[in-house]
Structures are given as structure tokens and as C-alpha cells.
Amino acid sequence: MNPSPPFGTGDASYQAAGGIDGLRRLVDDFYRLMDELPEAADLRRLHPESLEQSRDKLACFLSGWLGGPRLFSEKYGSISIPSFHAQWPVDEALSEAWLGCMTRAIALQPFSPDFAEYLLAQLRVPAQRVVQASRARHGL
């Protein structure tokens, strides 16, 4: 039996997340938590009232980002996460609120502990880049 390739190789991360169905469950939990948690209220206010398109965009983005089908670019075109999100004044507190919701959402998934840790570490990179891009644009 061949061992699974390491996360970040081919579609190993996408498969570890449960494919698009697993990513949609993660994203649903993420946005539900963002709606419910008082510490995410400022973050929630940056989003439209209906989160339907936000849910689809994040799941589609994560699919390609984790080595699966590039659903976001097929459906919505290309995106630079830092520059797109820099239109809002995203500071460390908002970034931490986002990561906090994602941490809790990841914990609700049937992911292996190794993949959960890997995924959260990987998500910290674009979260920090968004803060940097926003800081440059808004002088935060």
C-alpha cells in the first residue's frame, strides 16, 4: 500500500479535506460561526447580508488552492486574495477573527489532526498578506 502524498502535493490536501463536499461543509460551518460569534461581529459586517455567494466563492477558491479543481477561476475569473481584500481596512483584529472562525470550523470537520494543523498553518499566510495589503492601501 502506498502512503498518501504529503499535503501540498498534487491534490493530497483537496482529498484530505473531503473534496468539494468537505470544503462546502467547512465553509458552511465557518460562515455559521461568523454569524454567531460576538468576536466576529465586525468581520461579519464586512460581508453582504446574504452569504450565499460568499460561501460559494470561498469553497470554490479553497478547491483550487488545495490542489483540486480550479472552480473559482472557472466560475468567477482570477483573483488575488490580498489585493481583493485590501479594499477593506483589514487589521490584525479582523484577521484574527477570521482565523478564529476558521479554527473552530476546522475543528468541527472529520479532518485528521495532521491535516487540520496543516490547513490552519497554510491559511495564516493569506490572512497575514491581506492585513499587509490593507495596511499599505489604508495606512493602517
PDB file of C-alpha atoms in Angstrom:
ATOM      1  CA  MET A   1       0.000   0.000   0.000  1.00  0.00           C
ATOM      2  CA  ASN A   2       1.398   3.388  -0.996  1.00  0.00           C
ATOM      3  CA  PRO A   3       1.385   6.101   1.624  1.00  0.00           C
ATOM      4  CA  SER A   4      -0.573   9.241   0.804  1.00  0.00           C
ATOM      5  CA  PRO A   5       1.479  12.035  -0.736  1.00  0.00           C
ATOM      6  CA  PRO A   6       2.298  14.853   1.653  1.00  0.00           C
ATOM      7  CA  PHE A   7      -0.160  17.704   1.979  1.00  0.00           C
ATOM      8  CA  GLY A   8       0.517  20.379  -0.595  1.00  0.00           C
ATOM      9  CA  THR A   9       1.487  17.788  -3.223  1.00  0.00           C
ATOM     10  CA  GLY A  10      -0.901  17.297  -6.133  1.00  0.00           C
ATOM     11  CA  ASP A  11      -4.447  17.071  -4.830  1.00  0.00           C
ATOM     12  CA  ALA A  12      -3.495  15.497  -1.469  1.00  0.00           C
ATOM     13  CA  SER A  13      -4.802  18.474   0.520  1.00  0.00           C
ATOM     14  CA  TYR A  14      -8.016  18.637  -1.505  1.00  0.00           C
ATOM     15  CA  GLN A  15      -8.581  14.920  -0.892  1.00  0.00           C
ATOM     16  CA  ALA A  16      -7.775  15.265   2.829  1.00  0.00           C
ATOM     17  CA  ALA A  17     -10.442  17.990   3.028  1.00  0.00           C
ATOM     18  CA  GLY A  18     -13.034  15.623   1.567  1.00  0.00           C
ATOM     19  CA  GLY A  19     -13.138  17.179  -1.888  1.00  0.00           C
ATOM     20  CA  ILE A  20     -15.640  19.878  -2.738  1.00  0.00           C
ATOM     21  CA  ASP A  21     -18.294  18.386  -0.435  1.00  0.00           C
ATOM     22  CA  GLY A  22     -15.905  18.515   2.523  1.00  0.00           C
ATOM     23  CA  LEU A  23     -14.908  22.070   1.647  1.00  0.00           C
ATOM     24  CA  ARG A  24     -18.539  23.158   1.407  1.00  0.00           C
ATOM     25  CA  ARG A  25     -19.179  21.710   4.889  1.00  0.00           C
ATOM     26  CA  LEU A  26     -16.117  23.580   6.215  1.00  0.00           C
ATOM     27  CA  VAL A  27     -17.244  26.834   4.602  1.00  0.00           C
ATOM     28  CA  ASP A  28     -20.828  26.421   5.867  1.00  0.00           C
ATOM     29  CA  ASP A  29     -19.532  25.952   9.412  1.00  0.00           C
ATOM     30  CA  PHE A  30     -17.138  28.891   9.001  1.00  0.00           C
ATOM     31  CA  TYR A  31     -19.878  31.324   7.951  1.00  0.00           C
ATOM     32  CA  ARG A  32     -22.312  29.977  10.567  1.00  0.00           C
ATOM     33  CA  LEU A  33     -19.702  30.664  13.240  1.00  0.00           C
ATOM     34  CA  MET A  34     -19.026  34.108  11.800  1.00  0.00           C
ATOM     35  CA  ASP A  35     -22.761  34.829  12.157  1.00  0.00           C
ATOM     36  CA  GLU A  36     -22.908  33.505  15.735  1.00  0.00           C
ATOM     37  CA  LEU A  37     -19.701  34.564  17.457  1.00  0.00           C
ATOM     38  CA  PRO A  38     -19.713  38.025  19.063  1.00  0.00           C
ATOM     39  CA  GLU A  39     -15.966  38.354  18.427  1.00  0.00           C
ATOM     40  CA  ALA A  40     -16.656  38.043  14.692  1.00  0.00           C
ATOM     41  CA  ALA A  41     -19.325  40.777  14.531  1.00  0.00           C
ATOM     42  CA  ASP A  42     -17.011  43.364  12.932  1.00  0.00           C
ATOM     43  CA  LEU A  43     -15.885  40.788  10.378  1.00  0.00           C
ATOM     44  CA  ARG A  44     -19.487  39.815   9.599  1.00  0.00           C
ATOM     45  CA  ARG A  45     -20.379  43.453   8.898  1.00  0.00           C
ATOM     46  CA  LEU A  46     -17.891  43.462   6.004  1.00  0.00           C
ATOM     47  CA  HIS A  47     -19.962  40.805   4.241  1.00  0.00           C
ATOM     48  CA  PRO A  48     -23.275  41.105   2.389  1.00  0.00           C
ATOM     49  CA  GLU A  49     -26.462  40.218   4.242  1.00  0.00           C
ATOM     50  CA  SER A  50     -26.805  37.038   2.197  1.00  0.00           C
ATOM     51  CA  LEU A  51     -23.715  34.853   2.452  1.00  0.00           C
ATOM     52  CA  GLU A  52     -24.749  32.517  -0.370  1.00  0.00           C
ATOM     53  CA  GLN A  53     -22.262  33.870  -2.908  1.00  0.00           C
ATOM     54  CA  SER A  54     -19.535  34.288  -0.261  1.00  0.00           C
ATOM     55  CA  ARG A  55     -19.957  30.617   0.655  1.00  0.00           C
ATOM     56  CA  ASP A  56     -19.685  29.519  -2.957  1.00  0.00           C
ATOM     57  CA  LYS A  57     -16.689  31.742  -3.672  1.00  0.00           C
ATOM     58  CA  LEU A  58     -14.740  30.547  -0.625  1.00  0.00           C
ATOM     59  CA  ALA A  59     -15.458  26.859  -1.298  1.00  0.00           C
ATOM     60  CA  CYS A  60     -14.529  27.253  -4.966  1.00  0.00           C
ATOM     61  CA  PHE A  61     -11.361  29.152  -4.070  1.00  0.00           C
ATOM     62  CA  LEU A  62     -10.291  26.568  -1.487  1.00  0.00           C
ATOM     63  CA  SER A  63     -10.838  23.795  -4.031  1.00  0.00           C
ATOM     64  CA  GLY A  64      -8.173  25.146  -6.391  1.00  0.00           C
ATOM     65  CA  TRP A  65      -5.948  26.453  -3.601  1.00  0.00           C
ATOM     66  CA  LEU A  66      -5.771  22.961  -2.097  1.00  0.00           C
ATOM     67  CA  GLY A  67      -4.892  21.306  -5.413  1.00  0.00           C
ATOM     68  CA  GLY A  68      -8.362  20.327  -6.569  1.00  0.00           C
ATOM     69  CA  PRO A  69     -10.392  21.642  -9.485  1.00  0.00           C
ATOM     70  CA  ARG A  70      -9.931  25.367 -10.105  1.00  0.00           C
ATOM     71  CA  LEU A  71     -13.602  26.093  -9.614  1.00  0.00           C
ATOM     72  CA  PHE A  72     -13.155  29.735  -8.643  1.00  0.00           C
ATOM     73  CA  SER A  73     -11.353  30.755 -11.815  1.00  0.00           C
ATOM     74  CA  GLU A  74     -13.791  28.716 -13.934  1.00  0.00           C
ATOM     75  CA  LYS A  75     -16.793  30.438 -12.374  1.00  0.00           C
ATOM     76  CA  TYR A  76     -15.553  33.861 -11.254  1.00  0.00           C
ATOM     77  CA  GLY A  77     -12.243  34.517 -13.036  1.00  0.00           C
ATOM     78  CA  SER A  78      -8.865  35.139 -11.462  1.00  0.00           C
ATOM     79  CA  ILE A  79      -8.341  36.673  -8.029  1.00  0.00           C
ATOM     80  CA  SER A  80      -5.526  37.925  -5.882  1.00  0.00           C
ATOM     81  CA  ILE A  81      -6.735  37.365  -2.337  1.00  0.00           C
ATOM     82  CA  PRO A  82      -4.586  40.117  -0.738  1.00  0.00           C
ATOM     83  CA  SER A  83      -5.354  42.836  -3.272  1.00  0.00           C
ATOM     84  CA  PHE A  84      -9.059  41.982  -3.488  1.00  0.00           C
ATOM     85  CA  HIS A  85      -9.492  42.114   0.286  1.00  0.00           C
ATOM     86  CA  ALA A  86      -7.380  45.271   0.604  1.00  0.00           C
ATOM     87  CA  GLN A  87     -10.451  47.258  -0.466  1.00  0.00           C
ATOM     88  CA  TRP A  88     -11.493  46.937   3.193  1.00  0.00           C
ATOM     89  CA  PRO A  89      -9.435  48.139   6.159  1.00  0.00           C
ATOM     90  CA  VAL A  90      -8.477  44.687   7.423  1.00  0.00           C
ATOM     91  CA  ASP A  91      -6.336  44.889  10.539  1.00  0.00           C
ATOM     92  CA  GLU A  92      -4.874  42.218  12.817  1.00  0.00           C
ATOM     93  CA  ALA A  93      -8.080  42.037  14.875  1.00  0.00           C
ATOM     94  CA  LEU A  94     -10.215  41.261  11.809  1.00  0.00           C
ATOM     95  CA  SER A  95      -7.644  38.782  10.569  1.00  0.00           C
ATOM     96  CA  GLU A  96      -7.631  37.027  13.940  1.00  0.00           C
ATOM     97  CA  ALA A  97     -11.450  36.966  13.961  1.00  0.00           C
ATOM     98  CA  TRP A  98     -11.354  35.310  10.520  1.00  0.00           C
ATOM     99  CA  LEU A  99      -8.751  32.803  11.660  1.00  0.00           C
ATOM    100  CA  GLY A 100     -10.694  32.159  14.875  1.00  0.00           C
ATOM    101  CA  CYS A 101     -13.835  31.268  12.936  1.00  0.00           C
ATOM    102  CA  MET A 102     -11.794  29.096  10.593  1.00  0.00           C
ATOM    103  CA  THR A 103     -10.030  27.370  13.505  1.00  0.00           C
ATOM    104  CA  ARG A 104     -13.367  26.457  15.057  1.00  0.00           C
ATOM    105  CA  ALA A 105     -14.822  25.385  11.703  1.00  0.00           C
ATOM    106  CA  ILE A 106     -11.797  23.164  11.020  1.00  0.00           C
ATOM    107  CA  ALA A 107     -12.211  21.574  14.462  1.00  0.00           C
ATOM    108  CA  LEU A 108     -15.778  20.580  13.528  1.00  0.00           C
ATOM    109  CA  GLN A 109     -14.639  18.644  10.448  1.00  0.00           C
ATOM    110  CA  PRO A 110     -13.644  14.978  10.346  1.00  0.00           C
ATOM    111  CA  PHE A 111     -10.124  16.004   9.242  1.00  0.00           C
ATOM    112  CA  SER A 112      -7.092  14.172  10.530  1.00  0.00           C
ATOM    113  CA  PRO A 113      -5.265  16.157  13.213  1.00  0.00           C
ATOM    114  CA  ASP A 114      -2.251  16.461  10.899  1.00  0.00           C
ATOM    115  CA  PHE A 115      -4.335  17.922   8.080  1.00  0.00           C
ATOM    116  CA  ALA A 116      -6.237  20.281  10.404  1.00  0.00           C
ATOM    117  CA  GLU A 117      -2.932  21.655  11.691  1.00  0.00           C
ATOM    118  CA  TYR A 118      -1.501  21.914   8.175  1.00  0.00           C
ATOM    119  CA  LEU A 119      -4.598  23.677   6.819  1.00  0.00           C
ATOM    120  CA  LEU A 120      -4.699  26.270   9.580  1.00  0.00           C
ATOM    121  CA  ALA A 121      -0.973  26.983   9.161  1.00  0.00           C
ATOM    122  CA  GLN A 122      -1.473  27.445   5.419  1.00  0.00           C
ATOM    123  CA  LEU A 123      -4.472  29.750   5.923  1.00  0.00           C
ATOM    124  CA  ARG A 124      -2.433  32.026   8.178  1.00  0.00           C
ATOM    125  CA  VAL A 125      -0.284  33.011   5.186  1.00  0.00           C
ATOM    126  CA  PRO A 126      -3.003  34.657   3.046  1.00  0.00           C
ATOM    127  CA  ALA A 127      -4.643  36.064   6.198  1.00  0.00           C
ATOM    128  CA  GLN A 128      -1.410  37.903   7.015  1.00  0.00           C
ATOM    129  CA  ARG A 129      -0.953  39.008   3.401  1.00  0.00           C
ATOM    130  CA  VAL A 130      -4.440  40.532   3.424  1.00  0.00           C
ATOM    131  CA  VAL A 131      -3.502  42.572   6.505  1.00  0.00           C
ATOM    132  CA  GLN A 132      -0.287  43.726   4.839  1.00  0.00           C
ATOM    133  CA  ALA A 133      -2.050  44.702   1.600  1.00  0.00           C
ATOM    134  CA  SER A 134      -4.790  46.507   3.515  1.00  0.00           C
ATOM    135  CA  ARG A 135      -2.243  48.303   5.673  1.00  0.00           C
ATOM    136  CA  ALA A 136      -0.429  49.509   2.547  1.00  0.00           C
ATOM    137  CA  ARG A 137      -3.655  50.706   0.951  1.00  0.00           C
ATOM    138  CA  HIS A 138      -5.311  52.278   4.005  1.00  0.00           C
ATOM    139  CA  GLY A 139      -2.264  53.298   6.029  1.00  0.00           C
ATOM    140  CA  LEU A 140      -3.303  51.138   8.974  1.00  0.00           C
TER     141      LEU A 140
END
